[in-house]
mmCIF file of C-alpha atoms and ligand atoms in Angstrom:
data_model
loop_
_atom_site.group_PDB
_atom_site.id
_atom_site.type_symbol
_atom_site.label_atom_id
_atom_site.label_comp_id
_atom_site.label_asym_id
_atom_site.label_seq_id
_atom_site.Cartn_x
_atom_site.Cartn_y
_atom_site.Cartn_z
ATOM 1 C CA UNK N 81 30.197 -9.950 -10.773
ATOM 2 C CA UNK N 82 27.579 -12.291 -9.251
ATOM 3 C CA UNK N 83 24.029 -11.983 -10.517
ATOM 4 C CA UNK N 84 21.869 -10.347 -7.910
ATOM 5 C CA UNK N 85 18.265 -11.529 -7.847
ATOM 6 C CA UNK N 86 15.962 -8.478 -7.833
ATOM 7 C CA UNK N 87 14.314 -7.925 -4.451
ATOM 8 C CA UNK N 88 10.995 -6.125 -4.078
ATOM 9 C CA UNK N 89 9.599 -5.563 -0.596
ATOM 10 C CA UNK N 90 6.208 -4.207 0.481
ATOM 11 C CA UNK N 91 6.511 -2.175 3.671
ATOM 12 C CA UNK N 92 2.952 -1.828 4.869
ATOM 13 C CA UNK N 93 3.898 0.184 7.969
ATOM 14 C CA UNK N 94 0.843 0.515 10.270
ATOM 15 C CA UNK N 95 -1.645 -0.396 7.542
ATOM 16 C CA UNK N 96 -3.906 -3.394 6.919
ATOM 17 C CA UNK N 97 -5.836 -5.472 9.401
ATOM 18 C CA UNK N 98 -5.560 -9.263 9.247
ATOM 19 C CA UNK N 99 -8.601 -9.419 6.951
ATOM 20 C CA UNK N 100 -7.163 -6.756 4.649
ATOM 21 C CA UNK N 101 -3.798 -8.513 4.584
ATOM 22 C CA UNK N 102 -5.475 -11.785 3.565
ATOM 23 C CA UNK N 103 -7.371 -10.045 0.787
ATOM 24 C CA UNK N 104 -4.161 -8.448 -0.498
ATOM 25 C CA UNK N 105 -2.212 -11.724 -0.607
ATOM 26 C CA UNK N 106 -5.027 -13.491 -2.456
ATOM 27 C CA UNK N 107 -5.118 -10.672 -5.018
ATOM 28 C CA UNK N 108 -1.336 -10.479 -5.375
ATOM 29 C CA UNK N 109 -0.329 -14.129 -5.789
ATOM 30 C CA UNK N 110 -1.895 -14.802 -9.208
ATOM 31 C CA UNK N 111 -0.508 -11.499 -10.509
ATOM 32 C CA UNK N 112 3.116 -12.299 -9.669
ATOM 33 C CA UNK N 113 3.193 -16.042 -10.366
ATOM 34 C CA UNK N 114 5.735 -15.651 -13.165
ATOM 35 C CA UNK N 115 8.211 -13.346 -11.437
ATOM 36 C CA UNK N 116 11.851 -14.259 -10.966
ATOM 37 C CA UNK N 117 12.267 -11.574 -8.315
ATOM 38 C CA UNK N 118 12.388 -12.128 -4.561
ATOM 39 C CA UNK N 119 9.089 -10.726 -3.283
ATOM 40 C CA UNK N 120 8.815 -9.888 0.407
ATOM 41 C CA UNK N 121 5.783 -8.632 2.332
ATOM 42 C CA UNK N 122 6.268 -6.749 5.605
ATOM 43 C CA UNK N 123 2.917 -6.654 7.463
ATOM 44 C CA UNK N 124 2.211 -5.571 11.025
ATOM 45 C CA UNK N 125 3.156 -8.128 13.681
ATOM 46 C CA UNK N 126 -0.495 -9.100 14.013
ATOM 47 C CA UNK N 127 -0.886 -9.996 10.339
ATOM 48 C CA UNK N 128 2.398 -11.936 10.044
ATOM 49 C CA UNK N 129 0.820 -15.321 10.729
ATOM 50 C CA UNK N 130 -1.982 -14.814 8.219
ATOM 51 C CA UNK N 131 0.397 -13.702 5.466
ATOM 52 C CA UNK N 132 2.820 -16.573 6.198
ATOM 53 C CA UNK N 133 0.016 -19.121 5.940
ATOM 54 C CA UNK N 134 -1.571 -17.641 2.790
ATOM 55 C CA UNK N 135 1.706 -17.530 0.872
ATOM 56 C CA UNK N 136 2.715 -21.139 1.736
ATOM 57 C CA UNK N 137 3.780 -23.007 -1.388
ATOM 58 C CA UNK N 138 4.704 -19.773 -3.186
ATOM 59 C CA UNK N 139 8.009 -17.910 -3.477
ATOM 60 C CA UNK N 140 6.704 -14.920 -1.497
ATOM 61 C CA UNK N 141 8.611 -14.311 1.707
ATOM 62 C CA UNK N 142 7.522 -12.495 4.848
ATOM 63 C CA UNK N 143 9.347 -9.918 6.972
ATOM 64 C CA UNK N 144 8.595 -8.183 10.258
ATOM 65 C CA UNK N 145 9.043 -4.407 10.502
ATOM 66 C CA UNK N 146 11.130 -4.426 13.684
ATOM 67 C CA UNK N 147 12.386 -6.695 16.483
ATOM 68 C CA UNK N 148 14.274 -6.511 19.771
ATOM 69 C CA UNK N 149 17.875 -7.702 19.940
ATOM 70 C CA UNK N 150 17.322 -9.875 23.028
ATOM 71 C CA UNK N 151 15.698 -13.286 22.771
ATOM 72 C CA UNK N 152 13.346 -12.667 25.694
ATOM 73 C CA UNK N 153 13.115 -10.481 28.761
ATOM 74 C CA UNK N 154 11.337 -7.625 30.479
ATOM 75 C CA UNK N 155 10.811 -5.472 27.364
ATOM 76 C CA UNK N 156 7.121 -4.630 27.361
ATOM 77 C CA UNK N 157 5.692 -4.258 23.881
ATOM 78 C CA UNK N 158 8.648 -5.849 22.085
ATOM 79 C CA UNK N 159 9.007 -8.950 19.900
ATOM 80 C CA UNK N 160 12.140 -11.110 19.540
ATOM 81 C CA UNK N 161 13.807 -12.954 16.674
ATOM 82 C CA UNK N 162 12.884 -16.468 17.956
ATOM 83 C CA UNK N 163 9.233 -15.383 18.148
ATOM 84 C CA UNK N 164 9.358 -14.345 14.483
ATOM 85 C CA UNK N 165 11.191 -17.493 13.404
ATOM 86 C CA UNK N 166 8.578 -19.636 15.156
ATOM 87 C CA UNK N 167 5.983 -18.129 12.784
ATOM 88 C CA UNK N 168 8.199 -18.928 9.738
ATOM 89 C CA UNK N 169 8.957 -15.255 9.195
ATOM 90 C CA UNK N 170 12.145 -15.047 7.101
ATOM 91 C CA UNK N 171 13.315 -11.434 7.292
ATOM 92 C CA UNK N 172 13.079 -8.255 9.333
ATOM 93 C CA UNK N 173 13.232 -4.553 8.466
ATOM 94 C CA UNK N 174 15.667 -2.799 10.799
ATOM 95 C CA UNK N 175 16.402 0.893 11.221
ATOM 96 C CA UNK N 176 13.589 2.291 9.114
ATOM 97 C CA UNK N 177 13.767 6.084 9.319
ATOM 98 C CA UNK N 178 10.322 6.209 10.929
ATOM 99 C CA UNK N 179 11.650 4.051 13.757
ATOM 100 C CA UNK N 180 14.786 6.167 14.001
ATOM 101 C CA UNK N 181 12.904 9.487 13.963
ATOM 102 C CA UNK N 182 9.612 8.715 15.716
ATOM 103 C CA UNK N 183 10.660 5.924 18.090
ATOM 104 C CA UNK N 184 14.234 6.943 18.902
ATOM 105 C CA UNK N 185 15.848 3.865 17.349
ATOM 106 C CA UNK N 186 19.606 4.315 17.744
ATOM 107 C CA UNK N 187 22.612 3.044 15.839
ATOM 108 C CA UNK N 188 23.703 1.393 19.104
ATOM 109 C CA UNK N 189 20.479 -0.638 19.182
ATOM 110 C CA UNK N 190 20.867 -1.532 15.519
ATOM 111 C CA UNK N 191 24.431 -2.714 16.123
ATOM 112 C CA UNK N 192 22.858 -5.375 18.362
ATOM 113 C CA UNK N 193 19.750 -6.066 16.280
ATOM 114 C CA UNK N 194 21.479 -6.815 12.969
ATOM 115 C CA UNK N 195 23.691 -9.638 14.348
ATOM 116 C CA UNK N 196 20.778 -10.913 16.471
ATOM 117 C CA UNK N 197 18.686 -11.268 13.317
ATOM 118 C CA UNK N 198 21.516 -13.040 11.484
ATOM 119 C CA UNK N 199 22.074 -15.394 14.421
ATOM 120 C CA UNK N 200 18.394 -16.386 14.258
ATOM 121 C CA UNK N 201 18.559 -16.886 10.473
ATOM 122 C CA UNK N 202 16.389 -13.851 9.797
ATOM 123 C CA UNK N 203 17.496 -11.756 6.837
ATOM 124 C CA UNK N 204 18.022 -8.169 8.023
ATOM 125 C CA UNK N 205 16.775 -5.434 5.670
ATOM 126 C CA UNK N 206 18.824 -2.555 7.064
ATOM 127 C CA UNK N 207 17.524 0.914 6.149
ATOM 128 C CA UNK N 208 19.835 3.901 5.877
ATOM 129 C CA UNK N 209 19.282 7.359 4.450
ATOM 130 C CA UNK N 210 19.894 11.047 4.882
ATOM 131 C CA UNK N 211 17.585 13.934 5.778
ATOM 132 C CA UNK N 212 16.936 16.719 3.319
ATOM 133 C CA UNK N 213 19.098 18.995 5.429
ATOM 134 C CA UNK N 214 22.019 16.563 5.240
ATOM 135 C CA UNK N 215 21.665 16.259 1.462
ATOM 136 C CA UNK N 216 21.499 20.032 1.020
ATOM 137 C CA UNK N 217 24.562 20.364 3.237
ATOM 138 C CA UNK N 218 26.527 17.895 1.089
ATOM 139 C CA UNK N 219 26.612 15.335 3.918
ATOM 140 C CA UNK N 220 24.804 12.428 2.302
ATOM 141 C CA UNK N 221 27.865 10.177 2.113
ATOM 142 C CA UNK N 222 28.986 11.047 5.635
ATOM 143 C CA UNK N 223 25.575 10.083 7.013
ATOM 144 C CA UNK N 224 25.356 6.844 5.019
ATOM 145 C CA UNK N 225 28.859 5.800 5.996
ATOM 146 C CA UNK N 226 28.249 6.590 9.663
ATOM 147 C CA UNK N 227 25.009 4.577 9.736
ATOM 148 C CA UNK N 228 26.496 1.598 7.893
ATOM 149 C CA UNK N 229 29.647 1.444 9.990
ATOM 150 C CA UNK N 230 27.706 1.726 13.249
ATOM 151 C CA UNK N 231 24.824 -0.598 12.402
ATOM 152 C CA UNK N 232 27.079 -3.295 10.896
ATOM 153 C CA UNK N 233 29.795 -2.963 13.541
ATOM 154 C CA UNK N 234 29.148 -6.449 14.945
ATOM 155 C CA UNK N 235 28.659 -8.245 11.623
ATOM 156 C CA UNK N 236 31.547 -10.423 10.410
ATOM 157 C CA UNK N 237 32.680 -9.587 6.855
ATOM 158 C CA UNK N 238 31.696 -13.137 5.825
ATOM 159 C CA UNK N 239 28.101 -12.471 6.898
ATOM 160 C CA UNK N 240 27.694 -9.147 5.100
ATOM 161 C CA UNK N 241 26.234 -10.724 1.984
ATOM 162 C CA UNK N 242 23.311 -12.023 4.075
ATOM 163 C CA UNK N 243 22.253 -8.445 4.802
ATOM 164 C CA UNK N 244 19.966 -6.518 2.461
ATOM 165 C CA UNK N 245 20.525 -2.760 2.597
ATOM 166 C CA UNK N 246 17.784 -0.283 1.710
ATOM 167 C CA UNK N 247 18.804 3.236 0.744
ATOM 168 C CA UNK N 248 15.881 5.414 1.767
ATOM 169 C CA UNK N 249 16.452 9.167 1.552
ATOM 170 C CA UNK N 250 14.115 10.539 4.225
ATOM 171 C CA UNK N 251 12.994 13.431 2.030
ATOM 172 C CA UNK N 252 11.657 10.929 -0.516
ATOM 173 C CA UNK N 253 9.619 8.757 1.873
ATOM 174 C CA UNK N 254 5.895 9.256 1.546
ATOM 175 C CA UNK N 255 6.414 12.623 -0.118
ATOM 176 C CA UNK N 256 5.869 11.701 -3.751
ATOM 177 C CA UNK N 257 9.332 13.149 -4.348
ATOM 178 C CA UNK N 258 11.439 10.291 -5.683
ATOM 179 C CA UNK N 259 15.241 10.511 -5.847
ATOM 180 C CA UNK N 260 16.456 11.050 -9.382
ATOM 181 C CA UNK N 261 18.028 7.991 -10.996
ATOM 182 C CA UNK N 262 21.414 9.711 -10.668
ATOM 183 C CA UNK N 263 20.917 10.319 -6.929
ATOM 184 C CA UNK N 264 19.715 6.744 -6.323
ATOM 185 C CA UNK N 265 22.564 5.196 -8.319
ATOM 186 C CA UNK N 266 25.198 7.379 -6.710
ATOM 187 C CA UNK N 267 24.060 6.589 -3.169
ATOM 188 C CA UNK N 268 23.647 2.845 -3.790
ATOM 189 C CA UNK N 269 27.080 2.632 -5.431
ATOM 190 C CA UNK N 270 28.538 4.488 -2.455
ATOM 191 C CA UNK N 271 26.871 2.026 -0.067
ATOM 192 C CA UNK N 272 28.411 -0.847 -2.018
ATOM 193 C CA UNK N 273 31.836 0.804 -1.767
ATOM 194 C CA UNK N 274 31.471 1.098 2.007
ATOM 195 C CA UNK N 275 30.518 -2.592 2.247
ATOM 196 C CA UNK N 276 33.481 -3.514 0.025
ATOM 197 C CA UNK N 277 35.822 -1.543 2.250
ATOM 198 C CA UNK N 278 34.517 -3.541 5.228
ATOM 199 C CA UNK N 279 35.832 -6.659 3.515
ATOM 200 C CA UNK N 280 32.461 -8.135 2.592
ATOM 201 C CA UNK N 281 31.365 -9.712 -0.682
ATOM 202 C CA UNK N 282 29.792 -6.383 -1.626
ATOM 203 C CA UNK N 283 28.927 -7.486 -5.156
ATOM 204 C CA UNK N 284 26.585 -10.122 -3.706
ATOM 205 C CA UNK N 285 24.656 -7.723 -1.434
ATOM 206 C CA UNK N 286 21.228 -6.608 -2.595
ATOM 207 C CA UNK N 287 20.893 -2.838 -2.242
ATOM 208 C CA UNK N 288 17.352 -1.494 -2.543
ATOM 209 C CA UNK N 289 16.073 1.990 -3.189
ATOM 210 C CA UNK N 290 13.066 3.210 -1.209
ATOM 211 C CA UNK N 291 11.155 6.475 -1.302
ATOM 212 C CA UNK N 292 8.035 7.096 -3.403
ATOM 213 C CA UNK N 293 8.597 4.093 -5.682
ATOM 214 C CA UNK N 294 5.509 3.553 -7.837
ATOM 215 C CA UNK N 295 4.615 1.697 -11.032
ATOM 216 C CA UNK N 296 5.477 4.776 -13.122
ATOM 217 C CA UNK N 297 9.067 5.105 -11.906
ATOM 218 C CA UNK N 298 9.978 1.536 -10.879
ATOM 219 C CA UNK N 299 11.461 0.353 -14.186
ATOM 220 C CA UNK N 300 13.816 3.308 -14.441
ATOM 221 C CA UNK N 301 15.063 2.901 -10.860
ATOM 222 C CA UNK N 302 15.387 -0.880 -11.055
ATOM 223 C CA UNK N 303 17.470 -0.647 -14.227
ATOM 224 C CA UNK N 304 20.244 1.241 -12.397
ATOM 225 C CA UNK N 305 23.405 -0.840 -12.036
ATOM 226 C CA UNK N 306 23.645 -0.662 -8.226
ATOM 227 C CA UNK N 307 19.909 -0.661 -7.436
ATOM 228 C CA UNK N 308 18.885 -4.284 -6.958
ATOM 229 C CA UNK N 309 15.342 -3.765 -5.813
ATOM 230 C CA UNK N 310 12.866 -1.542 -4.036
ATOM 231 C CA UNK N 311 11.386 -1.073 -0.587
ATOM 232 C CA UNK N 312 7.900 0.170 -1.368
ATOM 233 C CA UNK N 313 5.626 1.932 1.120
ATOM 234 C CA UNK N 314 2.500 3.694 -0.154
ATOM 235 C CA UNK N 315 2.340 1.922 -3.505
ATOM 236 C CA UNK N 316 2.613 -1.491 -1.814
ATOM 237 C CA UNK N 317 -0.830 -1.137 -0.235
ATOM 238 C CA UNK N 318 -2.567 -1.804 -3.538
ATOM 239 C CA UNK N 319 -2.062 -5.317 -4.945
ATOM 240 C CA UNK N 320 -2.271 -4.096 -8.549
ATOM 241 C CA UNK N 321 0.304 -1.333 -8.055
ATOM 242 C CA UNK N 322 2.643 -3.601 -6.123
ATOM 243 C CA UNK N 323 2.332 -6.341 -8.764
ATOM 244 C CA UNK N 324 3.223 -3.769 -11.443
ATOM 245 C CA UNK N 325 6.384 -2.859 -9.509
ATOM 246 C CA UNK N 326 7.288 -6.551 -9.141
ATOM 247 C CA UNK N 327 6.750 -6.960 -12.875
ATOM 248 C CA UNK N 328 9.113 -4.056 -13.557
ATOM 249 C CA UNK N 329 11.802 -6.054 -11.722
ATOM 250 C CA UNK N 330 11.417 -9.012 -14.093
HETATM 251 P P1 LIG J 652 7.008 5.277 0.374
HETATM 252 O O1 LIG J 652 7.716 4.591 1.648
HETATM 253 O O2 LIG J 652 7.153 4.307 -0.772
HETATM 254 O O3 LIG J 652 5.602 5.491 0.785
HETATM 255 O O4 LIG J 652 7.755 6.540 0.106
HETATM 256 C C1 LIG J 652 8.905 3.855 1.512
HETATM 257 C C2 LIG J 652 9.345 3.349 2.871
HETATM 258 O O5 LIG J 652 9.192 4.052 3.868
HETATM 259 O O6 LIG J 652 9.855 2.212 2.985
#
């Protein structure tokens, strides 16, 4: 089985001005200088440039939180992959549950966005996850499989290993209620099985867990065999807490 480099991403959502982003990066860099993990920061569009410039010469990578599938056009308020690449942004979060639930992001749109990101050499961080109702109804695997099959429909099996998948149970996001290690492992292993069945090099794909990850629970989650990293929301806003999570990844 190939070694999978741990992957820790900070999803700032709609937090941090440019000045606050700069302050965070300056505080974070010395704290994570020794890490072997892939560290990715996902600021607002407006702070992307500042974070890209401040992390130059370091291993920290930068991701946007969304993009449009088209390269340009009459899409007021949207940003395209070439615009992100021009800034030296390297990755993009796609299909976060907040975008799906609050901004009506559809699987049909994601089926276009994921290959558009890959075509532009942006690493897609594709988020999937079930609602509490789906989990209680025993439908977790059905939901995950449906999202993965739809969102990856236009990705060639040979390109699957370039996608990072984040398992984010919606009931665990921002609630302080983390999935148990058993729940996280089971879902991430299931995701890997679905990728394998699609003919991809599933053992090479990084699968992250997201949902109330914090310094106190990171080590336990990151030690799970099919959890290769974390997508961190609330706890990524503090440089000390985020550095502690990166440290837990090795
Ligand atoms: P949280 O958010 O860590 O605040 O639960 C995770 C996410 O939404 O990516």
